[in-house]
mmCIF file with all atom_site columns, C-alpha atoms and ligand atoms in Angstrom:
data_model
loop_
_atom_site.group_PDB
_atom_site.id
_atom_site.type_symbol
_atom_site.label_atom_id
_atom_site.label_alt_id
_atom_site.label_comp_id
_atom_site.label_asym_id
_atom_site.label_entity_id
_atom_site.label_seq_id
_atom_site.pdbx_PDB_ins_code
_atom_site.Cartn_x
_atom_site.Cartn_y
_atom_site.Cartn_z
_atom_site.occupancy
_atom_site.B_iso_or_equiv
_atom_site.pdbx_formal_charge
_atom_site.auth_seq_id
_atom_site.auth_comp_id
_atom_site.auth_asym_id
_atom_site.auth_atom_id
_atom_site.pdbx_PDB_model_num
ATOM   1   C  CA  . MET W 1 1   ? -11.933 -97.126  45.675 1.00 0.00 ? 271 MET W CA  1
ATOM   2   C  CA  . ASN W 1 2   ? -11.349 -94.938  48.726 1.00 0.00 ? 272 ASN W CA  1
ATOM   3   C  CA  . ILE W 1 3   ? -7.955  -93.263  48.483 1.00 0.00 ? 273 ILE W CA  1
ATOM   4   C  CA  . GLN W 1 4   ? -6.791  -90.577  50.890 1.00 0.00 ? 274 GLN W CA  1
ATOM   5   C  CA  . GLN W 1 5   ? -3.103  -90.399  50.024 1.00 0.00 ? 275 GLN W CA  1
ATOM   6   C  CA  . LEU W 1 6   ? -1.511  -90.891  46.649 1.00 0.00 ? 276 LEU W CA  1
ATOM   7   C  CA  . VAL W 1 7   ? 2.107   -90.782  45.608 1.00 0.00 ? 277 VAL W CA  1
ATOM   8   C  CA  . LEU W 1 8   ? 2.705   -88.934  42.370 1.00 0.00 ? 278 LEU W CA  1
ATOM   9   C  CA  . ALA W 1 9   ? 5.269   -90.868  40.339 1.00 0.00 ? 279 ALA W CA  1
ATOM   10  C  CA  . SER W 1 10  ? 6.789   -87.805  38.690 1.00 0.00 ? 280 SER W CA  1
ATOM   11  C  CA  . HIS W 1 11  ? 9.858   -85.623  39.038 1.00 0.00 ? 281 HIS W CA  1
ATOM   12  C  CA  . ASN W 1 12  ? 8.340   -82.923  36.826 1.00 0.00 ? 282 ASN W CA  1
ATOM   13  C  CA  . THR W 1 13  ? 7.213   -79.973  38.988 1.00 0.00 ? 283 THR W CA  1
ATOM   14  C  CA  . GLY W 1 14  ? 4.996   -78.592  36.188 1.00 0.00 ? 284 GLY W CA  1
ATOM   15  C  CA  . LYS W 1 15  ? 2.948   -81.801  36.145 1.00 0.00 ? 285 LYS W CA  1
ATOM   16  C  CA  . LEU W 1 16  ? 2.876   -81.908  39.910 1.00 0.00 ? 286 LEU W CA  1
ATOM   17  C  CA  . LYS W 1 17  ? 1.355   -78.432  40.190 1.00 0.00 ? 287 LYS W CA  1
ATOM   18  C  CA  . GLU W 1 18  ? -1.234  -79.108  37.508 1.00 0.00 ? 288 GLU W CA  1
ATOM   19  C  CA  . LEU W 1 19  ? -2.290  -82.495  38.872 1.00 0.00 ? 289 LEU W CA  1
ATOM   20  C  CA  . GLN W 1 20  ? -2.455  -81.207  42.429 1.00 0.00 ? 290 GLN W CA  1
ATOM   21  C  CA  . ALA W 1 21  ? -4.716  -78.328  41.340 1.00 0.00 ? 291 ALA W CA  1
ATOM   22  C  CA  . MET W 1 22  ? -6.989  -80.682  39.381 1.00 0.00 ? 292 MET W CA  1
ATOM   23  C  CA  . LEU W 1 23  ? -7.300  -83.303  42.080 1.00 0.00 ? 293 LEU W CA  1
ATOM   24  C  CA  . GLY W 1 24  ? -8.589  -80.837  44.672 1.00 0.00 ? 294 GLY W CA  1
ATOM   25  C  CA  . GLY W 1 25  ? -8.413  -81.186  48.431 1.00 0.00 ? 295 GLY W CA  1
ATOM   26  C  CA  . GLY W 1 26  ? -9.930  -84.636  49.022 1.00 0.00 ? 296 GLY W CA  1
ATOM   27  C  CA  . ILE W 1 27  ? -6.760  -86.553  48.184 1.00 0.00 ? 297 ILE W CA  1
ATOM   28  C  CA  . THR W 1 28  ? -3.308  -85.624  49.473 1.00 0.00 ? 298 THR W CA  1
ATOM   29  C  CA  . LEU W 1 29  ? -0.676  -85.945  46.747 1.00 0.00 ? 299 LEU W CA  1
ATOM   30  C  CA  . ARG W 1 30  ? 2.859   -86.724  47.864 1.00 0.00 ? 300 ARG W CA  1
ATOM   31  C  CA  . SER W 1 31  ? 5.792   -86.599  45.499 1.00 0.00 ? 301 SER W CA  1
ATOM   32  C  CA  . VAL W 1 32  ? 7.839   -89.720  44.826 1.00 0.00 ? 302 VAL W CA  1
ATOM   33  C  CA  . GLY W 1 33  ? 10.832  -87.393  45.329 1.00 0.00 ? 303 GLY W CA  1
ATOM   34  C  CA  . GLU W 1 34  ? 10.185  -87.738  49.101 1.00 0.00 ? 304 GLU W CA  1
ATOM   35  C  CA  . PHE W 1 35  ? 11.136  -91.405  48.804 1.00 0.00 ? 305 PHE W CA  1
ATOM   36  C  CA  . SER W 1 36  ? 13.848  -91.441  46.124 1.00 0.00 ? 306 SER W CA  1
ATOM   37  C  CA  . SER W 1 37  ? 15.501  -89.030  43.716 1.00 0.00 ? 307 SER W CA  1
ATOM   38  C  CA  . ALA W 1 38  ? 16.276  -91.821  41.216 1.00 0.00 ? 308 ALA W CA  1
ATOM   39  C  CA  . GLU W 1 39  ? 14.116  -91.745  38.087 1.00 0.00 ? 309 GLU W CA  1
ATOM   40  C  CA  . PRO W 1 40  ? 13.133  -95.103  36.578 1.00 0.00 ? 310 PRO W CA  1
ATOM   41  C  CA  . GLU W 1 41  ? 14.200  -95.743  32.989 1.00 0.00 ? 311 GLU W CA  1
ATOM   42  C  CA  . GLU W 1 42  ? 11.214  -95.304  30.694 1.00 0.00 ? 312 GLU W CA  1
ATOM   43  C  CA  . THR W 1 43  ? 11.712  -98.437  28.612 1.00 0.00 ? 313 THR W CA  1
ATOM   44  C  CA  . GLY W 1 44  ? 8.131   -98.910  27.374 1.00 0.00 ? 314 GLY W CA  1
ATOM   45  C  CA  . LEU W 1 45  ? 7.067   -98.503  23.747 1.00 0.00 ? 315 LEU W CA  1
ATOM   46  C  CA  . SER W 1 46  ? 3.855   -96.685  24.632 1.00 0.00 ? 316 SER W CA  1
ATOM   47  C  CA  . PHE W 1 47  ? 2.572   -93.974  26.974 1.00 0.00 ? 317 PHE W CA  1
ATOM   48  C  CA  . VAL W 1 48  ? 0.541   -96.687  28.733 1.00 0.00 ? 318 VAL W CA  1
ATOM   49  C  CA  . GLU W 1 49  ? 3.538   -98.926  29.404 1.00 0.00 ? 319 GLU W CA  1
ATOM   50  C  CA  . ASN W 1 50  ? 5.665   -96.049  30.690 1.00 0.00 ? 320 ASN W CA  1
ATOM   51  C  CA  . ALA W 1 51  ? 2.880   -94.743  32.918 1.00 0.00 ? 321 ALA W CA  1
ATOM   52  C  CA  . ILE W 1 52  ? 2.370   -98.178  34.475 1.00 0.00 ? 322 ILE W CA  1
ATOM   53  C  CA  . LEU W 1 53  ? 6.117   -98.670  34.924 1.00 0.00 ? 323 LEU W CA  1
ATOM   54  C  CA  . LYS W 1 54  ? 6.469   -95.306  36.723 1.00 0.00 ? 324 LYS W CA  1
ATOM   55  C  CA  . ALA W 1 55  ? 3.396   -95.926  38.904 1.00 0.00 ? 325 ALA W CA  1
ATOM   56  C  CA  . ARG W 1 56  ? 4.607   -99.385  39.988 1.00 0.00 ? 326 ARG W CA  1
ATOM   57  C  CA  . ASN W 1 57  ? 8.044   -97.994  40.812 1.00 0.00 ? 327 ASN W CA  1
ATOM   58  C  CA  . ALA W 1 58  ? 6.576   -95.221  42.997 1.00 0.00 ? 328 ALA W CA  1
ATOM   59  C  CA  . ALA W 1 59  ? 4.228   -97.648  44.782 1.00 0.00 ? 329 ALA W CA  1
ATOM   60  C  CA  . ARG W 1 60  ? 7.186   -99.947  45.483 1.00 0.00 ? 330 ARG W CA  1
ATOM   61  C  CA  . LEU W 1 61  ? 9.291   -97.078  46.873 1.00 0.00 ? 331 LEU W CA  1
ATOM   62  C  CA  . SER W 1 62  ? 6.519   -95.578  49.023 1.00 0.00 ? 332 SER W CA  1
ATOM   63  C  CA  . GLY W 1 63  ? 4.256   -98.457  50.002 1.00 0.00 ? 333 GLY W CA  1
ATOM   64  C  CA  . LEU W 1 64  ? 1.341   -96.196  48.956 1.00 0.00 ? 334 LEU W CA  1
ATOM   65  C  CA  . PRO W 1 65  ? -1.064  -96.175  46.003 1.00 0.00 ? 335 PRO W CA  1
ATOM   66  C  CA  . ALA W 1 66  ? 0.618   -94.320  43.148 1.00 0.00 ? 336 ALA W CA  1
ATOM   67  C  CA  . LEU W 1 67  ? -0.415  -92.159  40.213 1.00 0.00 ? 337 LEU W CA  1
ATOM   68  C  CA  . ALA W 1 68  ? 1.823   -91.664  37.178 1.00 0.00 ? 338 ALA W CA  1
ATOM   69  C  CA  . ASP W 1 69  ? 1.517   -89.350  34.187 1.00 0.00 ? 339 ASP W CA  1
ATOM   70  C  CA  . ASP W 1 70  ? 3.220   -90.246  30.939 1.00 0.00 ? 340 ASP W CA  1
ATOM   71  C  CA  . SER W 1 71  ? 2.705   -87.574  28.364 1.00 0.00 ? 341 SER W CA  1
ATOM   72  C  CA  . GLY W 1 72  ? 4.195   -86.028  25.256 1.00 0.00 ? 342 GLY W CA  1
ATOM   73  C  CA  . LEU W 1 73  ? 3.706   -84.194  22.014 1.00 0.00 ? 343 LEU W CA  1
ATOM   74  C  CA  . ALA W 1 74  ? 2.877   -86.024  18.765 1.00 0.00 ? 344 ALA W CA  1
ATOM   75  C  CA  . VAL W 1 75  ? 3.544   -83.922  15.658 1.00 0.00 ? 345 VAL W CA  1
ATOM   76  C  CA  . ASP W 1 76  ? 1.735   -84.979  12.447 1.00 0.00 ? 346 ASP W CA  1
ATOM   77  C  CA  . TYR W 1 77  ? 4.477   -83.831  10.038 1.00 0.00 ? 347 TYR W CA  1
ATOM   78  C  CA  . LEU W 1 78  ? 7.020   -85.872  12.046 1.00 0.00 ? 348 LEU W CA  1
ATOM   79  C  CA  . GLY W 1 79  ? 4.923   -89.064  11.975 1.00 0.00 ? 349 GLY W CA  1
ATOM   80  C  CA  . GLY W 1 80  ? 3.953   -88.681  15.650 1.00 0.00 ? 350 GLY W CA  1
ATOM   81  C  CA  . ALA W 1 81  ? 7.451   -87.806  16.945 1.00 0.00 ? 351 ALA W CA  1
ATOM   82  C  CA  . PRO W 1 82  ? 8.703   -86.940  19.478 1.00 0.00 ? 352 PRO W CA  1
ATOM   83  C  CA  . GLY W 1 83  ? 5.819   -88.860  21.154 1.00 0.00 ? 353 GLY W CA  1
ATOM   84  C  CA  . ILE W 1 84  ? 6.976   -91.027  24.052 1.00 0.00 ? 354 ILE W CA  1
ATOM   85  C  CA  . TYR W 1 85  ? 10.459  -89.582  23.549 1.00 0.00 ? 355 TYR W CA  1
ATOM   86  C  CA  . SER W 1 86  ? 9.302   -85.974  24.089 1.00 0.00 ? 356 SER W CA  1
ATOM   87  C  CA  . ALA W 1 87  ? 11.321  -85.457  27.292 1.00 0.00 ? 357 ALA W CA  1
ATOM   88  C  CA  . ARG W 1 88  ? 14.461  -86.905  25.621 1.00 0.00 ? 358 ARG W CA  1
ATOM   89  C  CA  . TYR W 1 89  ? 13.975  -85.356  22.160 1.00 0.00 ? 359 TYR W CA  1
ATOM   90  C  CA  . ALA W 1 90  ? 17.196  -83.298  22.254 1.00 0.00 ? 360 ALA W CA  1
ATOM   91  C  CA  . GLY W 1 91  ? 19.124  -85.929  24.227 1.00 0.00 ? 361 GLY W CA  1
ATOM   92  C  CA  . GLY W 1 92  ? 17.907  -85.033  27.722 1.00 0.00 ? 362 GLY W CA  1
ATOM   93  C  CA  . GLN W 1 93  ? 19.124  -81.428  27.650 1.00 0.00 ? 363 GLN W CA  1
ATOM   94  C  CA  . GLY W 1 94  ? 15.845  -79.968  28.881 1.00 0.00 ? 364 GLY W CA  1
ATOM   95  C  CA  . ASP W 1 95  ? 12.850  -78.012  27.633 1.00 0.00 ? 365 ASP W CA  1
ATOM   96  C  CA  . SER W 1 96  ? 14.537  -75.209  25.700 1.00 0.00 ? 366 SER W CA  1
ATOM   97  C  CA  . ALA W 1 97  ? 16.779  -77.623  23.766 1.00 0.00 ? 367 ALA W CA  1
ATOM   98  C  CA  . ASN W 1 98  ? 13.711  -79.756  22.968 1.00 0.00 ? 368 ASN W CA  1
ATOM   99  C  CA  . ASN W 1 99  ? 11.813  -76.697  21.737 1.00 0.00 ? 369 ASN W CA  1
ATOM   100 C  CA  . ALA W 1 100 ? 14.741  -75.523  19.599 1.00 0.00 ? 370 ALA W CA  1
ATOM   101 C  CA  . LYS W 1 101 ? 15.048  -78.959  18.008 1.00 0.00 ? 371 LYS W CA  1
ATOM   102 C  CA  . LEU W 1 102 ? 11.321  -79.039  17.238 1.00 0.00 ? 372 LEU W CA  1
ATOM   103 C  CA  . LEU W 1 103 ? 11.431  -75.599  15.599 1.00 0.00 ? 373 LEU W CA  1
ATOM   104 C  CA  . ASP W 1 104 ? 14.389  -76.760  13.487 1.00 0.00 ? 374 ASP W CA  1
ATOM   105 C  CA  . ALA W 1 105 ? 12.609  -79.943  12.418 1.00 0.00 ? 375 ALA W CA  1
ATOM   106 C  CA  . LEU W 1 106 ? 9.611   -77.889  11.218 1.00 0.00 ? 376 LEU W CA  1
ATOM   107 C  CA  . ARG W 1 107 ? 11.521  -74.998  9.621  1.00 0.00 ? 377 ARG W CA  1
ATOM   108 C  CA  . GLY W 1 108 ? 9.722   -73.955  6.424  1.00 0.00 ? 378 GLY W CA  1
ATOM   109 C  CA  . VAL W 1 109 ? 6.757   -76.284  6.997  1.00 0.00 ? 379 VAL W CA  1
ATOM   110 C  CA  . PRO W 1 110 ? 3.542   -74.355  6.295  1.00 0.00 ? 380 PRO W CA  1
ATOM   111 C  CA  . SER W 1 111 ? 0.983   -73.760  9.004  1.00 0.00 ? 381 SER W CA  1
ATOM   112 C  CA  . ALA W 1 112 ? -1.580  -76.217  7.583  1.00 0.00 ? 382 ALA W CA  1
ATOM   113 C  CA  . GLN W 1 113 ? 0.938   -79.061  7.995  1.00 0.00 ? 383 GLN W CA  1
ATOM   114 C  CA  . ARG W 1 114 ? 1.949   -78.204  11.558 1.00 0.00 ? 384 ARG W CA  1
ATOM   115 C  CA  . GLY W 1 115 ? -0.862  -80.106  13.330 1.00 0.00 ? 385 GLY W CA  1
ATOM   116 C  CA  . ALA W 1 116 ? 0.019   -81.773  16.626 1.00 0.00 ? 386 ALA W CA  1
ATOM   117 C  CA  . GLN W 1 117 ? -1.538  -83.277  19.700 1.00 0.00 ? 387 GLN W CA  1
ATOM   118 C  CA  . PHE W 1 118 ? -0.559  -83.458  23.310 1.00 0.00 ? 388 PHE W CA  1
ATOM   119 C  CA  . VAL W 1 119 ? -1.146  -86.907  24.802 1.00 0.00 ? 389 VAL W CA  1
ATOM   120 C  CA  . CYS W 1 120 ? -1.508  -87.805  28.469 1.00 0.00 ? 390 CYS W CA  1
ATOM   121 C  CA  . VAL W 1 121 ? -1.948  -91.217  30.053 1.00 0.00 ? 391 VAL W CA  1
ATOM   122 C  CA  . LEU W 1 122 ? -2.591  -91.414  33.774 1.00 0.00 ? 392 LEU W CA  1
ATOM   123 C  CA  . ALA W 1 123 ? -2.015  -94.763  35.500 1.00 0.00 ? 393 ALA W CA  1
ATOM   124 C  CA  . LEU W 1 124 ? -3.100  -95.463  39.048 1.00 0.00 ? 394 LEU W CA  1
ATOM   125 C  CA  . VAL W 1 125 ? -1.976  -98.585  40.900 1.00 0.00 ? 395 VAL W CA  1
ATOM   126 C  CA  . ARG W 1 126 ? -3.190  -99.534  44.386 1.00 0.00 ? 396 ARG W CA  1
ATOM   127 C  CA  . HIS W 1 127 ? 0.115   -101.321 45.088 1.00 0.00 ? 397 HIS W CA  1
ATOM   128 C  CA  . ALA W 1 128 ? 3.321   -102.216 43.221 1.00 0.00 ? 398 ALA W CA  1
ATOM   129 C  CA  . SER W 1 129 ? 1.993   -105.473 41.748 1.00 0.00 ? 399 SER W CA  1
ATOM   130 C  CA  . ASP W 1 130 ? -1.612  -104.310 41.135 1.00 0.00 ? 400 ASP W CA  1
ATOM   131 C  CA  . PRO W 1 131 ? -2.957  -106.604 38.352 1.00 0.00 ? 401 PRO W CA  1
ATOM   132 C  CA  . LEU W 1 132 ? -5.555  -104.042 37.249 1.00 0.00 ? 402 LEU W CA  1
ATOM   133 C  CA  . PRO W 1 133 ? -4.114  -100.511 36.958 1.00 0.00 ? 403 PRO W CA  1
ATOM   134 C  CA  . ILE W 1 134 ? -6.663  -97.769  36.243 1.00 0.00 ? 404 ILE W CA  1
ATOM   135 C  CA  . LEU W 1 135 ? -5.749  -96.099  32.925 1.00 0.00 ? 405 LEU W CA  1
ATOM   136 C  CA  . CYS W 1 136 ? -7.153  -92.804  31.647 1.00 0.00 ? 406 CYS W CA  1
ATOM   137 C  CA  . GLU W 1 137 ? -6.162  -90.976  28.485 1.00 0.00 ? 407 GLU W CA  1
ATOM   138 C  CA  . GLY W 1 138 ? -6.512  -87.409  27.284 1.00 0.00 ? 408 GLY W CA  1
ATOM   139 C  CA  . LEU W 1 139 ? -5.676  -85.731  23.955 1.00 0.00 ? 409 LEU W CA  1
ATOM   140 C  CA  . TRP W 1 140 ? -5.389  -82.040  23.059 1.00 0.00 ? 410 TRP W CA  1
ATOM   141 C  CA  . GLN W 1 141 ? -5.306  -80.959  19.406 1.00 0.00 ? 411 GLN W CA  1
ATOM   142 C  CA  . GLY W 1 142 ? -3.340  -77.935  18.287 1.00 0.00 ? 412 GLY W CA  1
ATOM   143 C  CA  . ARG W 1 143 ? -0.577  -76.717  16.007 1.00 0.00 ? 413 ARG W CA  1
ATOM   144 C  CA  . ILE W 1 144 ? 3.123   -76.000  16.353 1.00 0.00 ? 414 ILE W CA  1
ATOM   145 C  CA  . LEU W 1 145 ? 3.989   -72.308  16.196 1.00 0.00 ? 415 LEU W CA  1
ATOM   146 C  CA  . GLU W 1 146 ? 6.969   -70.856  14.325 1.00 0.00 ? 416 GLU W CA  1
ATOM   147 C  CA  . VAL W 1 147 ? 8.173   -68.854  17.330 1.00 0.00 ? 417 VAL W CA  1
ATOM   148 C  CA  . ALA W 1 148 ? 7.725   -69.379  21.055 1.00 0.00 ? 418 ALA W CA  1
ATOM   149 C  CA  . ARG W 1 149 ? 4.964   -67.386  22.794 1.00 0.00 ? 419 ARG W CA  1
ATOM   150 C  CA  . GLY W 1 150 ? 4.121   -67.008  26.484 1.00 0.00 ? 420 GLY W CA  1
ATOM   151 C  CA  . ASP W 1 151 ? 5.815   -67.987  29.704 1.00 0.00 ? 421 ASP W CA  1
ATOM   152 C  CA  . HIS W 1 152 ? 3.300   -70.009  31.699 1.00 0.00 ? 422 HIS W CA  1
ATOM   153 C  CA  . GLY W 1 153 ? 3.266   -73.797  31.882 1.00 0.00 ? 423 GLY W CA  1
ATOM   154 C  CA  . PHE W 1 154 ? 6.303   -75.907  31.017 1.00 0.00 ? 424 PHE W CA  1
ATOM   155 C  CA  . GLY W 1 155 ? 7.844   -78.068  28.313 1.00 0.00 ? 425 GLY W CA  1
ATOM   156 C  CA  . TYR W 1 156 ? 6.470   -77.492  24.816 1.00 0.00 ? 426 TYR W CA  1
ATOM   157 C  CA  . ASP W 1 157 ? 3.717   -75.079  25.958 1.00 0.00 ? 427 ASP W CA  1
ATOM   158 C  CA  . PRO W 1 158 ? 5.262   -71.960  24.286 1.00 0.00 ? 428 PRO W CA  1
ATOM   159 C  CA  . LEU W 1 159 ? 5.160   -73.737  20.887 1.00 0.00 ? 429 LEU W CA  1
ATOM   160 C  CA  . PHE W 1 160 ? 1.646   -75.213  21.136 1.00 0.00 ? 430 PHE W CA  1
ATOM   161 C  CA  . TRP W 1 161 ? -1.087  -73.141  19.498 1.00 0.00 ? 431 TRP W CA  1
ATOM   162 C  CA  . VAL W 1 162 ? -4.523  -73.653  21.076 1.00 0.00 ? 432 VAL W CA  1
ATOM   163 C  CA  . PRO W 1 163 ? -7.098  -73.006  18.321 1.00 0.00 ? 433 PRO W CA  1
ATOM   164 C  CA  . GLU W 1 164 ? -10.070 -72.721  20.705 1.00 0.00 ? 434 GLU W CA  1
ATOM   165 C  CA  . ARG W 1 165 ? -8.394  -69.827  22.549 1.00 0.00 ? 435 ARG W CA  1
ATOM   166 C  CA  . GLU W 1 166 ? -6.238  -68.369  19.717 1.00 0.00 ? 436 GLU W CA  1
ATOM   167 C  CA  . CYS W 1 167 ? -3.105  -68.276  21.844 1.00 0.00 ? 437 CYS W CA  1
ATOM   168 C  CA  . SER W 1 168 ? -0.281  -70.605  22.823 1.00 0.00 ? 438 SER W CA  1
ATOM   169 C  CA  . SER W 1 169 ? -0.765  -72.905  25.796 1.00 0.00 ? 439 SER W CA  1
ATOM   170 C  CA  . ALA W 1 170 ? 1.954   -70.907  27.600 1.00 0.00 ? 440 ALA W CA  1
ATOM   171 C  CA  . GLU W 1 171 ? -0.265  -67.823  27.206 1.00 0.00 ? 441 GLU W CA  1
ATOM   172 C  CA  . LEU W 1 172 ? -3.175  -69.497  29.005 1.00 0.00 ? 442 LEU W CA  1
ATOM   173 C  CA  . SER W 1 173 ? -3.527  -68.934  32.741 1.00 0.00 ? 443 SER W CA  1
ATOM   174 C  CA  . PRO W 1 174 ? -2.830  -72.082  34.782 1.00 0.00 ? 444 PRO W CA  1
ATOM   175 C  CA  . ALA W 1 175 ? -6.562  -72.349  35.542 1.00 0.00 ? 445 ALA W CA  1
ATOM   176 C  CA  . GLU W 1 176 ? -7.484  -72.168  31.825 1.00 0.00 ? 446 GLU W CA  1
ATOM   177 C  CA  . LYS W 1 177 ? -4.876  -74.743  30.827 1.00 0.00 ? 447 LYS W CA  1
ATOM   178 C  CA  . ASN W 1 178 ? -6.174  -77.031  33.577 1.00 0.00 ? 448 ASN W CA  1
ATOM   179 C  CA  . GLN W 1 179 ? -9.632  -76.969  32.001 1.00 0.00 ? 449 GLN W CA  1
ATOM   180 C  CA  . LEU W 1 180 ? -8.569  -77.679  28.427 1.00 0.00 ? 450 LEU W CA  1
ATOM   181 C  CA  . SER W 1 181 ? -5.390  -79.737  28.407 1.00 0.00 ? 451 SER W CA  1
ATOM   182 C  CA  . HIS W 1 182 ? -4.699  -83.380  27.622 1.00 0.00 ? 452 HIS W CA  1
ATOM   183 C  CA  . ARG W 1 183 ? -3.922  -83.785  31.347 1.00 0.00 ? 453 ARG W CA  1
ATOM   184 C  CA  . ALA W 1 184 ? -7.231  -82.161  32.333 1.00 0.00 ? 454 ALA W CA  1
ATOM   185 C  CA  . ARG W 1 185 ? -9.141  -84.552  30.077 1.00 0.00 ? 455 ARG W CA  1
ATOM   186 C  CA  . ALA W 1 186 ? -7.361  -87.611  31.463 1.00 0.00 ? 456 ALA W CA  1
ATOM   187 C  CA  . MET W 1 187 ? -7.909  -86.344  35.026 1.00 0.00 ? 457 MET W CA  1
ATOM   188 C  CA  . ALA W 1 188 ? -11.636 -85.789  34.415 1.00 0.00 ? 458 ALA W CA  1
ATOM   189 C  CA  . LEU W 1 189 ? -11.921 -89.473  33.452 1.00 0.00 ? 459 LEU W CA  1
ATOM   190 C  CA  . LEU W 1 190 ? -9.883  -90.541  36.484 1.00 0.00 ? 460 LEU W CA  1
ATOM   191 C  CA  . ARG W 1 191 ? -12.099 -88.521  38.821 1.00 0.00 ? 461 ARG W CA  1
ATOM   192 C  CA  . GLU W 1 192 ? -15.128 -90.318  37.386 1.00 0.00 ? 462 GLU W CA  1
ATOM   193 C  CA  . ARG W 1 193 ? -13.476 -93.712  37.858 1.00 0.00 ? 463 ARG W CA  1
ATOM   194 C  CA  . LEU W 1 194 ? -12.670 -92.849  41.473 1.00 0.00 ? 464 LEU W CA  1
ATOM   195 C  CA  . GLY W 1 195 ? -16.150 -91.534  42.148 1.00 0.00 ? 465 GLY W CA  1
ATOM   196 C  CA  . LEU W 1 196 ? -14.850 -87.992  42.720 1.00 0.00 ? 466 LEU W CA  1
ATOM   197 C  CA  . ALA W 1 197 ? -16.579 -86.350  39.757 1.00 0.00 ? 467 ALA W CA  1
HETATM 198 O  O1  . ITT A 2 .   ? 8.499   -88.854  33.775 1.00 0.00 ? 860 ITT A O1  1
HETATM 199 P  P1  . ITT A 2 .   ? 8.203   -87.754  34.777 1.00 0.00 ? 860 ITT A P1  1
HETATM 200 O  O2  . ITT A 2 .   ? 9.073   -87.810  36.000 1.00 0.00 ? 860 ITT A O2  1
HETATM 201 O  O3  . ITT A 2 .   ? 6.748   -87.681  35.117 1.00 0.00 ? 860 ITT A O3  1
HETATM 202 O  O4  . ITT A 2 .   ? 8.538   -86.330  34.093 1.00 0.00 ? 860 ITT A O4  1
HETATM 203 P  P2  . ITT A 2 .   ? 8.927   -86.067  32.551 1.00 0.00 ? 860 ITT A P2  1
HETATM 204 O  O5  . ITT A 2 .   ? 9.043   -84.599  32.368 1.00 0.00 ? 860 ITT A O5  1
HETATM 205 O  O6  . ITT A 2 .   ? 10.093  -86.930  32.158 1.00 0.00 ? 860 ITT A O6  1
HETATM 206 O  O7  . ITT A 2 .   ? 7.611   -86.551  31.808 1.00 0.00 ? 860 ITT A O7  1
HETATM 207 P  P3  . ITT A 2 .   ? 7.414   -87.579  30.589 1.00 0.00 ? 860 ITT A P3  1
HETATM 208 O  O8  . ITT A 2 .   ? 8.423   -88.645  30.630 1.00 0.00 ? 860 ITT A O8  1
HETATM 209 O  O9  . ITT A 2 .   ? 5.958   -87.958  30.629 1.00 0.00 ? 860 ITT A O9  1
HETATM 210 O  O10 . ITT A 2 .   ? 7.673   -86.669  29.321 1.00 0.00 ? 860 ITT A O10 1
HETATM 211 C  C1  . ITT A 2 .   ? 6.726   -85.686  28.983 1.00 0.00 ? 860 ITT A C1  1
HETATM 212 C  C2  . ITT A 2 .   ? 7.305   -84.733  27.944 1.00 0.00 ? 860 ITT A C2  1
HETATM 213 O  O11 . ITT A 2 .   ? 6.246   -84.064  27.288 1.00 0.00 ? 860 ITT A O11 1
HETATM 214 C  C3  . ITT A 2 .   ? 6.221   -82.680  27.644 1.00 0.00 ? 860 ITT A C3  1
HETATM 215 N  N1  . ITT A 2 .   ? 4.861   -82.335  28.092 1.00 0.00 ? 860 ITT A N1  1
HETATM 216 C  C4  . ITT A 2 .   ? 3.954   -83.152  28.696 1.00 0.00 ? 860 ITT A C4  1
HETATM 217 N  N2  . ITT A 2 .   ? 2.870   -82.464  29.077 1.00 0.00 ? 860 ITT A N2  1
HETATM 218 C  C5  . ITT A 2 .   ? 3.081   -81.190  28.710 1.00 0.00 ? 860 ITT A C5  1
HETATM 219 C  C6  . ITT A 2 .   ? 2.343   -80.009  28.852 1.00 0.00 ? 860 ITT A C6  1
HETATM 220 O  O12 . ITT A 2 .   ? 1.184   -79.986  29.501 1.00 0.00 ? 860 ITT A O12 1
HETATM 221 N  N3  . ITT A 2 .   ? 2.855   -78.886  28.360 1.00 0.00 ? 860 ITT A N3  1
HETATM 222 C  C7  . ITT A 2 .   ? 4.039   -78.875  27.739 1.00 0.00 ? 860 ITT A C7  1
HETATM 223 N  N4  . ITT A 2 .   ? 4.830   -79.939  27.586 1.00 0.00 ? 860 ITT A N4  1
HETATM 224 C  C8  . ITT A 2 .   ? 4.361   -81.101  28.068 1.00 0.00 ? 860 ITT A C8  1
HETATM 225 C  C9  . ITT A 2 .   ? 7.179   -82.541  28.833 1.00 0.00 ? 860 ITT A C9  1
HETATM 226 O  O13 . ITT A 2 .   ? 7.787   -81.278  28.854 1.00 0.00 ? 860 ITT A O13 1
HETATM 227 C  C10 . ITT A 2 .   ? 8.177   -83.654  28.575 1.00 0.00 ? 860 ITT A C10 1
HETATM 228 O  O14 . ITT A 2 .   ? 9.150   -83.223  27.646 1.00 0.00 ? 860 ITT A O14 1
HETATM 229 MG MG1 . MG  A 3 .   ? 9.906   -88.957  32.129 1.00 0.00 ? 861 MG  A MG1 1
#
């Protein structure tokens, strides 16, 4: 597939920066925000369904091929929550409220039971009714800290301990996070599928 311009179906500037950096110069990424500020309701029951729904919406609004990222944090002790509800965990009040709620939910839980994974599904559709979206998934295993550390990244990064680097994901440089993260793994697969690898 030869794609020169893609619309990114996301209103999250953290994702936008990371995906832009990973995709490199060959493909121009445009934000769906150029076409509409309305965010589609994420009614799916899975990362895959929500990613496809966001990609179709952006393709419809822009008339261009569209890439969506649906991602979240699945915490073992919480049975995989907040999962697809990660952005809305504290009722849509933003990252710091979400992080505070997560720390509360895990208060007193010992380190060995604080395992978690970041999940990312990328969906690419060539047009709004594409019958065969390209889907790529990436996982990143870690642990939930007891206090926030670091100020890079976004979302739950200050609470996510990265065992392979012995720091939180908000303490990684953007370039390091973009080599290790759930999003980086999904993007590596997408690049292969598009013949960009
Ligand atoms: O739907 P769009 O517009 O893309 O933006 P969003 O922020 O609502 O994105 P999601 O619906 O996919 O929700 C993802 C949630 O998971 C969090 N998240 C995803 N990737 C993350 C990462 O790399 N680091 C920290 N938190 C992340 C993020 O902060 C959100 O709370
Ligand atoms: Mg969202």
